């Protein structure tokens, strides 16, 4: 089944304890992206990757890191989580980053993170 | 930058038609998407418009006017399962980056 998977789905942690949220897609997509979703603010892009070893900042990259060493995986790293990073996180992928087609983004199931 | 506005909440009756509006101001526009998101779930793609006009897909239609910075999503023959949030998003020219509005929470009542 074609899908985007994220792990963990739920995580409660404490301030300053490094964590990684994994994201994997099995559709051979070039483009991958991370979003956070907060009430009243909608989905905001954190980082995106147009292909292996190519990553770029989105609208809210502060406090996050990403890597894209393989095409299928795009982990999100919080080196020192803080309470303002409590949010619902979504990973997404699309076939390519081409601007000439609609290139819908497929979203993973989400990771609900709470930082105490 | 990008600024996208849509109503926060709407209520409609089962079997009726509802129109959800979205207005946007962008420094570069390369298409508009509508996504549906049920509570606690991932957004799922509904429609895409890049040219002016109406795109119809079953009970759902989406309209775009680029000169007015305006789009709407039309849902016909509403069903209870259509109760969800509807997200409007514009795409710029930097890769496949999407900017989302805050979403419209639609409640369908019997």
PDB file of C-alpha atoms in Angstrom:
ATOM      1  CA  UNK A   1       0.000   0.000   0.000  1.00  0.00           C
ATOM      2  CA  UNK A   2       1.336   3.410  -1.009  1.00  0.00           C
ATOM      3  CA  UNK A   3       1.749   5.472   2.123  1.00  0.00           C
ATOM      4  CA  UNK A   4       3.670   7.876   4.293  1.00  0.00           C
ATOM      5  CA  UNK A   5       4.439   6.560   7.763  1.00  0.00           C
ATOM      6  CA  UNK A   6       5.537   8.437  10.858  1.00  0.00           C
ATOM      7  CA  UNK A   7       6.853   7.242  14.200  1.00  0.00           C
ATOM      8  CA  UNK A   8       6.073   7.679  16.949  1.00  0.00           C
ATOM      9  CA  UNK A   9       2.417   8.664  16.641  1.00  0.00           C
ATOM     10  CA  UNK A  10       2.330  10.078  20.157  1.00  0.00           C
ATOM     11  CA  UNK A  11       5.187  11.327  22.311  1.00  0.00           C
ATOM     12  CA  UNK A  12       5.395  13.074  25.655  1.00  0.00           C
ATOM     13  CA  UNK A  13       8.854  14.309  26.569  1.00  0.00           C
ATOM     14  CA  UNK A  14      10.614  16.882  28.716  1.00  0.00           C
ATOM     15  CA  UNK A  15      12.375  20.097  27.839  1.00  0.00           C
ATOM     16  CA  UNK A  16      15.857  19.600  26.447  1.00  0.00           C
ATOM     17  CA  UNK A  17      15.719  15.877  25.738  1.00  0.00           C
ATOM     18  CA  UNK A  18      16.690  15.312  22.112  1.00  0.00           C
ATOM     19  CA  UNK A  19      14.180  13.440  19.985  1.00  0.00           C
ATOM     20  CA  UNK A  20      13.706  12.276  16.425  1.00  0.00           C
ATOM     21  CA  UNK A  21      10.447  11.756  14.582  1.00  0.00           C
ATOM     22  CA  UNK A  22      10.882   9.439  11.638  1.00  0.00           C
ATOM     23  CA  UNK A  23       9.101   9.737   8.305  1.00  0.00           C
ATOM     24  CA  UNK A  24       9.198   7.224   5.501  1.00  0.00           C
ATOM     25  CA  UNK A  25       7.430   6.953   2.151  1.00  0.00           C
ATOM     26  CA  UNK A  26       7.259   3.976  -0.210  1.00  0.00           C
ATOM     27  CA  UNK A  27       6.174   5.833  -3.352  1.00  0.00           C
ATOM     28  CA  UNK A  28       9.632   6.794  -4.638  1.00  0.00           C
ATOM     29  CA  UNK A  29       8.735  10.456  -4.176  1.00  0.00           C
ATOM     30  CA  UNK A  30      11.407  13.086  -4.642  1.00  0.00           C
ATOM     31  CA  UNK A  31       9.817  15.806  -2.528  1.00  0.00           C
ATOM     32  CA  UNK A  32       9.277  15.514   1.224  1.00  0.00           C
ATOM     33  CA  UNK A  33       8.208  18.065   3.781  1.00  0.00           C
ATOM     34  CA  UNK A  34       7.461  18.588   7.468  1.00  0.00           C
ATOM     35  CA  UNK A  35       4.592  20.680   8.828  1.00  0.00           C
ATOM     36  CA  UNK A  36       3.336  21.550  12.265  1.00  0.00           C
ATOM     37  CA  UNK A  37      -0.323  22.227  12.946  1.00  0.00           C
ATOM     38  CA  UNK A  38      -1.480  24.442  15.785  1.00  0.00           C
ATOM     39  CA  UNK A  39      -5.007  25.643  16.601  1.00  0.00           C
ATOM     40  CA  UNK A  40      -5.840  28.862  14.788  1.00  0.00           C
ATOM     41  CA  UNK A  41      -2.552  28.848  12.860  1.00  0.00           C
ATOM     42  CA  UNK A  42      -3.171  26.067  10.384  1.00  0.00           C
ATOM     43  CA  UNK A  43      -0.410  23.992   8.847  1.00  0.00           C
ATOM     44  CA  UNK A  44       2.982  25.680   8.708  1.00  0.00           C
ATOM     45  CA  UNK A  45       5.945  24.291   6.850  1.00  0.00           C
ATOM     46  CA  UNK A  46       9.087  23.577   8.882  1.00  0.00           C
ATOM     47  CA  UNK A  47      11.526  22.139   6.346  1.00  0.00           C
ATOM     48  CA  UNK A  48      11.318  20.567   2.941  1.00  0.00           C
ATOM     49  CA  UNK A  49      13.543  18.483   0.691  1.00  0.00           C
ATOM     50  CA  UNK A  50      13.449  18.484  -3.085  1.00  0.00           C
ATOM     51  CA  UNK A  51      15.657  15.400  -3.363  1.00  0.00           C
ATOM     52  CA  UNK A  52      18.344  13.407  -1.588  1.00  0.00           C
ATOM     53  CA  UNK A  53      20.866  15.630   0.198  1.00  0.00           C
ATOM     54  CA  UNK A  54      18.848  18.760  -0.674  1.00  0.00           C
ATOM     55  CA  UNK A  55      16.963  20.415   2.192  1.00  0.00           C
ATOM     56  CA  UNK A  56      15.601  23.914   2.709  1.00  0.00           C
ATOM     57  CA  UNK A  57      13.940  25.938   5.435  1.00  0.00           C
ATOM     58  CA  UNK A  58      10.222  26.497   5.399  1.00  0.00           C
ATOM     59  CA  UNK A  59       8.343  29.159   7.310  1.00  0.00           C
ATOM     60  CA  UNK A  60       9.113  28.001  10.882  1.00  0.00           C
ATOM     61  CA  UNK A  61      12.485  26.162  10.925  1.00  0.00           C
ATOM     62  CA  UNK A  62      13.830  27.438  14.263  1.00  0.00           C
ATOM     63  CA  UNK A  63      14.527  24.643  16.739  1.00  0.00           C
ATOM     64  CA  UNK A  64      14.378  21.873  14.138  1.00  0.00           C
ATOM     65  CA  UNK A  65      16.808  19.948  11.967  1.00  0.00           C
ATOM     66  CA  UNK A  66      16.251  17.504   9.138  1.00  0.00           C
ATOM     67  CA  UNK A  67      18.322  15.218   6.965  1.00  0.00           C
ATOM     68  CA  UNK A  68      17.694  13.461   3.666  1.00  0.00           C
ATOM     69  CA  UNK A  69      20.312  10.764   3.214  1.00  0.00           C
ATOM     70  CA  UNK A  70      17.981   8.373   1.450  1.00  0.00           C
ATOM     71  CA  UNK A  71      15.071   9.082  -0.843  1.00  0.00           C
ATOM     72  CA  UNK A  72      12.482   7.329   1.301  1.00  0.00           C
ATOM     73  CA  UNK A  73      13.349   8.799   4.720  1.00  0.00           C
ATOM     74  CA  UNK A  74      13.130  12.336   6.062  1.00  0.00           C
ATOM     75  CA  UNK A  75      13.552  12.445   9.854  1.00  0.00           C
ATOM     76  CA  UNK A  76      12.736  15.527  11.920  1.00  0.00           C
ATOM     77  CA  UNK A  77      15.135  16.206  14.759  1.00  0.00           C
ATOM     78  CA  UNK A  78      14.512  18.362  17.807  1.00  0.00           C
ATOM     79  CA  UNK A  79      17.923  18.822  19.462  1.00  0.00           C
ATOM     80  CA  UNK A  80      16.572  20.574  22.554  1.00  0.00           C
ATOM     81  CA  UNK A  81      12.773  20.529  22.589  1.00  0.00           C
ATOM     82  CA  UNK A  82      10.898  23.326  24.307  1.00  0.00           C
ATOM     83  CA  UNK A  83       7.228  23.594  25.359  1.00  0.00           C
ATOM     84  CA  UNK A  84       6.444  25.875  22.383  1.00  0.00           C
ATOM     85  CA  UNK A  85       7.199  22.912  20.137  1.00  0.00           C
ATOM     86  CA  UNK A  86       4.200  21.068  21.516  1.00  0.00           C
ATOM     87  CA  UNK A  87       2.174  20.494  18.376  1.00  0.00           C
ATOM     88  CA  UNK A  88       0.792  18.054  15.841  1.00  0.00           C
ATOM     89  CA  UNK A  89       3.414  17.244  13.224  1.00  0.00           C
ATOM     90  CA  UNK A  90       2.787  15.974   9.712  1.00  0.00           C
ATOM     91  CA  UNK A  91       5.213  14.624   7.180  1.00  0.00           C
ATOM     92  CA  UNK A  92       4.210  14.827   3.513  1.00  0.00           C
ATOM     93  CA  UNK A  93       5.619  13.744   0.171  1.00  0.00           C
ATOM     94  CA  UNK A  94       4.938  14.354  -3.497  1.00  0.00           C
ATOM     95  CA  UNK A  95       6.211  12.829  -6.690  1.00  0.00           C
ATOM     96  CA  UNK A  96       8.475  15.729  -7.524  1.00  0.00           C
ATOM     97  CA  UNK A  97       9.076  19.366  -6.777  1.00  0.00           C
ATOM     98  CA  UNK A  98       8.170  20.309 -10.328  1.00  0.00           C
ATOM     99  CA  UNK A  99       6.072  23.413 -10.597  1.00  0.00           C
ATOM    100  CA  UNK A 100       4.463  22.370 -13.855  1.00  0.00           C
ATOM    101  CA  UNK A 101       2.024  19.836 -12.489  1.00  0.00           C
ATOM    102  CA  UNK A 102      -0.280  19.735  -9.569  1.00  0.00           C
ATOM    103  CA  UNK A 103       1.896  17.407  -7.571  1.00  0.00           C
ATOM    104  CA  UNK A 104      -0.446  16.708  -4.717  1.00  0.00           C
ATOM    105  CA  UNK A 105       1.196  16.125  -1.374  1.00  0.00           C
ATOM    106  CA  UNK A 106       0.392  12.919   0.504  1.00  0.00           C
ATOM    107  CA  UNK A 107       0.368  13.309   4.268  1.00  0.00           C
ATOM    108  CA  UNK A 108       1.421  10.896   6.967  1.00  0.00           C
ATOM    109  CA  UNK A 109      -0.894  10.128   9.922  1.00  0.00           C
ATOM    110  CA  UNK A 110       0.640  12.744  12.200  1.00  0.00           C
ATOM    111  CA  UNK A 111       2.703  12.760  15.395  1.00  0.00           C
ATOM    112  CA  UNK A 112       1.272  14.435  18.453  1.00  0.00           C
ATOM    113  CA  UNK A 113       4.171  15.798  20.495  1.00  0.00           C
ATOM    114  CA  UNK A 114       3.922  17.217  23.996  1.00  0.00           C
ATOM    115  CA  UNK A 115       6.962  18.871  25.560  1.00  0.00           C
ATOM    116  CA  UNK A 116       6.695  19.399  29.326  1.00  0.00           C
TER     117      UNK A 116
ATOM    118  CA  UNK B   1       4.776  36.592   1.523  1.00  0.00           C
ATOM    119  CA  UNK B   2       1.455  34.828   1.488  1.00  0.00           C
ATOM    120  CA  UNK B   3      -1.786  35.610   3.327  1.00  0.00           C
ATOM    121  CA  UNK B   4      -4.760  33.266   3.123  1.00  0.00           C
ATOM    122  CA  UNK B   5      -8.180  33.868   4.679  1.00  0.00           C
ATOM    123  CA  UNK B   6     -11.075  31.470   5.082  1.00  0.00           C
ATOM    124  CA  UNK B   7     -13.962  31.365   7.538  1.00  0.00           C
ATOM    125  CA  UNK B   8     -13.228  29.584  10.788  1.00  0.00           C
ATOM    126  CA  UNK B   9     -16.484  27.652  11.047  1.00  0.00           C
ATOM    127  CA  UNK B  10     -19.579  26.883   9.007  1.00  0.00           C
ATOM    128  CA  UNK B  11     -22.696  24.843   9.636  1.00  0.00           C
ATOM    129  CA  UNK B  12     -24.921  23.254   7.008  1.00  0.00           C
ATOM    130  CA  UNK B  13     -27.709  20.713   6.768  1.00  0.00           C
ATOM    131  CA  UNK B  14     -27.445  17.204   5.404  1.00  0.00           C
ATOM    132  CA  UNK B  15     -28.441  17.127   1.730  1.00  0.00           C
ATOM    133  CA  UNK B  16     -27.813  20.843   1.218  1.00  0.00           C
ATOM    134  CA  UNK B  17     -25.082  22.703  -0.693  1.00  0.00           C
ATOM    135  CA  UNK B  18     -22.345  24.682   1.020  1.00  0.00           C
ATOM    136  CA  UNK B  19     -19.708  27.028  -0.379  1.00  0.00           C
ATOM    137  CA  UNK B  20     -16.446  27.595   1.481  1.00  0.00           C
ATOM    138  CA  UNK B  21     -14.572  30.700   0.397  1.00  0.00           C
ATOM    139  CA  UNK B  22     -10.857  31.361   0.388  1.00  0.00           C
ATOM    140  CA  UNK B  23      -9.117  34.626  -0.423  1.00  0.00           C
ATOM    141  CA  UNK B  24      -5.398  34.957  -0.813  1.00  0.00           C
ATOM    142  CA  UNK B  25      -2.678  37.510  -1.358  1.00  0.00           C
ATOM    143  CA  UNK B  26       0.623  36.135  -2.579  1.00  0.00           C
ATOM    144  CA  UNK B  27       3.883  37.398  -3.968  1.00  0.00           C
ATOM    145  CA  UNK B  28       3.912  34.516  -6.439  1.00  0.00           C
ATOM    146  CA  UNK B  29       1.016  32.206  -7.287  1.00  0.00           C
ATOM    147  CA  UNK B  30       1.359  28.799  -8.890  1.00  0.00           C
ATOM    148  CA  UNK B  31      -1.826  26.969  -8.010  1.00  0.00           C
ATOM    149  CA  UNK B  32      -4.373  26.508  -5.244  1.00  0.00           C
ATOM    150  CA  UNK B  33      -5.214  23.296  -3.429  1.00  0.00           C
ATOM    151  CA  UNK B  34      -8.113  22.206  -1.264  1.00  0.00           C
ATOM    152  CA  UNK B  35      -7.606  19.499   1.348  1.00  0.00           C
ATOM    153  CA  UNK B  36     -10.064  17.786   3.655  1.00  0.00           C
ATOM    154  CA  UNK B  37      -9.028  16.935   7.205  1.00  0.00           C
ATOM    155  CA  UNK B  38     -11.125  14.936   9.637  1.00  0.00           C
ATOM    156  CA  UNK B  39     -10.422  15.544  13.307  1.00  0.00           C
ATOM    157  CA  UNK B  40      -7.176  13.905  14.384  1.00  0.00           C
ATOM    158  CA  UNK B  41      -6.381  12.644  10.905  1.00  0.00           C
ATOM    159  CA  UNK B  42      -4.101  13.595   8.041  1.00  0.00           C
ATOM    160  CA  UNK B  43      -5.208  16.064   5.354  1.00  0.00           C
ATOM    161  CA  UNK B  44      -6.314  14.402   2.128  1.00  0.00           C
ATOM    162  CA  UNK B  45      -6.248  16.020  -1.301  1.00  0.00           C
ATOM    163  CA  UNK B  46      -9.535  17.216  -2.784  1.00  0.00           C
ATOM    164  CA  UNK B  47      -8.799  19.518  -5.697  1.00  0.00           C
ATOM    165  CA  UNK B  48      -6.306  21.684  -7.520  1.00  0.00           C
ATOM    166  CA  UNK B  49      -6.806  24.823  -9.601  1.00  0.00           C
ATOM    167  CA  UNK B  50      -4.143  26.736 -11.472  1.00  0.00           C
ATOM    168  CA  UNK B  51      -6.251  28.341 -14.206  1.00  0.00           C
ATOM    169  CA  UNK B  52      -9.395  30.424 -13.749  1.00  0.00           C
ATOM    170  CA  UNK B  53     -12.637  28.534 -13.726  1.00  0.00           C
ATOM    171  CA  UNK B  54     -14.456  25.636 -12.191  1.00  0.00           C
ATOM    172  CA  UNK B  55     -13.099  22.133 -11.631  1.00  0.00           C
ATOM    173  CA  UNK B  56     -15.745  19.529 -10.864  1.00  0.00           C
ATOM    174  CA  UNK B  57     -15.136  16.195  -9.212  1.00  0.00           C
ATOM    175  CA  UNK B  58     -18.271  14.351  -8.170  1.00  0.00           C
ATOM    176  CA  UNK B  59     -20.001  16.151  -5.306  1.00  0.00           C
ATOM    177  CA  UNK B  60     -17.074  18.546  -4.933  1.00  0.00           C
ATOM    178  CA  UNK B  61     -16.221  21.511  -7.167  1.00  0.00           C
ATOM    179  CA  UNK B  62     -13.553  24.150  -6.823  1.00  0.00           C
ATOM    180  CA  UNK B  63     -13.427  27.562  -8.459  1.00  0.00           C
ATOM    181  CA  UNK B  64     -10.543  29.959  -8.948  1.00  0.00           C
ATOM    182  CA  UNK B  65     -10.295  33.607  -9.959  1.00  0.00           C
ATOM    183  CA  UNK B  66      -6.652  34.626 -10.077  1.00  0.00           C
ATOM    184  CA  UNK B  67      -7.388  38.301 -10.754  1.00  0.00           C
ATOM    185  CA  UNK B  68      -9.501  38.479  -7.582  1.00  0.00           C
ATOM    186  CA  UNK B  69      -7.288  36.232  -5.455  1.00  0.00           C
ATOM    187  CA  UNK B  70     -10.347  34.144  -4.706  1.00  0.00           C
ATOM    188  CA  UNK B  71     -11.342  30.509  -4.627  1.00  0.00           C
ATOM    189  CA  UNK B  72     -14.253  28.523  -3.316  1.00  0.00           C
ATOM    190  CA  UNK B  73     -14.983  24.892  -2.626  1.00  0.00           C
ATOM    191  CA  UNK B  74     -18.553  23.798  -3.317  1.00  0.00           C
ATOM    192  CA  UNK B  75     -19.906  20.694  -1.653  1.00  0.00           C
ATOM    193  CA  UNK B  76     -23.223  19.330  -2.932  1.00  0.00           C
ATOM    194  CA  UNK B  77     -25.616  16.794  -1.428  1.00  0.00           C
ATOM    195  CA  UNK B  78     -23.938  17.114   1.933  1.00  0.00           C
ATOM    196  CA  UNK B  79     -23.468  13.972   3.980  1.00  0.00           C
ATOM    197  CA  UNK B  80     -22.704  13.632   7.671  1.00  0.00           C
ATOM    198  CA  UNK B  81     -19.250  12.304   6.795  1.00  0.00           C
ATOM    199  CA  UNK B  82     -18.451  15.659   5.173  1.00  0.00           C
ATOM    200  CA  UNK B  83     -18.120  17.128   8.670  1.00  0.00           C
ATOM    201  CA  UNK B  84     -14.427  18.012   8.662  1.00  0.00           C
ATOM    202  CA  UNK B  85     -12.020  20.890   8.272  1.00  0.00           C
ATOM    203  CA  UNK B  86     -11.354  22.163   4.759  1.00  0.00           C
ATOM    204  CA  UNK B  87      -7.937  23.627   4.116  1.00  0.00           C
ATOM    205  CA  UNK B  88      -7.120  26.085   1.358  1.00  0.00           C
ATOM    206  CA  UNK B  89      -3.460  26.235   0.328  1.00  0.00           C
ATOM    207  CA  UNK B  90      -1.548  28.183  -2.286  1.00  0.00           C
ATOM    208  CA  UNK B  91       1.645  27.124  -3.962  1.00  0.00           C
ATOM    209  CA  UNK B  92       4.390  29.568  -4.797  1.00  0.00           C
ATOM    210  CA  UNK B  93       7.256  29.232  -7.208  1.00  0.00           C
ATOM    211  CA  UNK B  94       9.785  27.847  -4.739  1.00  0.00           C
ATOM    212  CA  UNK B  95       9.589  24.152  -5.434  1.00  0.00           C
ATOM    213  CA  UNK B  96       6.382  22.575  -4.192  1.00  0.00           C
ATOM    214  CA  UNK B  97       5.986  24.719  -1.070  1.00  0.00           C
ATOM    215  CA  UNK B  98       2.427  25.111   0.138  1.00  0.00           C
ATOM    216  CA  UNK B  99       1.081  27.871   2.370  1.00  0.00           C
ATOM    217  CA  UNK B 100      -2.098  26.906   4.194  1.00  0.00           C
ATOM    218  CA  UNK B 101      -4.966  28.967   5.505  1.00  0.00           C
ATOM    219  CA  UNK B 102      -6.257  28.288   9.003  1.00  0.00           C
ATOM    220  CA  UNK B 103      -8.931  25.924   7.720  1.00  0.00           C
ATOM    221  CA  UNK B 104     -12.739  26.019   7.818  1.00  0.00           C
ATOM    222  CA  UNK B 105     -14.440  23.636  10.196  1.00  0.00           C
ATOM    223  CA  UNK B 106     -17.666  22.432   8.601  1.00  0.00           C
ATOM    224  CA  UNK B 107     -20.360  20.857  10.734  1.00  0.00           C
ATOM    225  CA  UNK B 108     -23.111  18.989   8.904  1.00  0.00           C
ATOM    226  CA  UNK B 109     -26.327  18.597  10.887  1.00  0.00           C
ATOM    227  CA  UNK B 110     -29.186  16.171  10.215  1.00  0.00           C
TER     228      UNK B 110
END
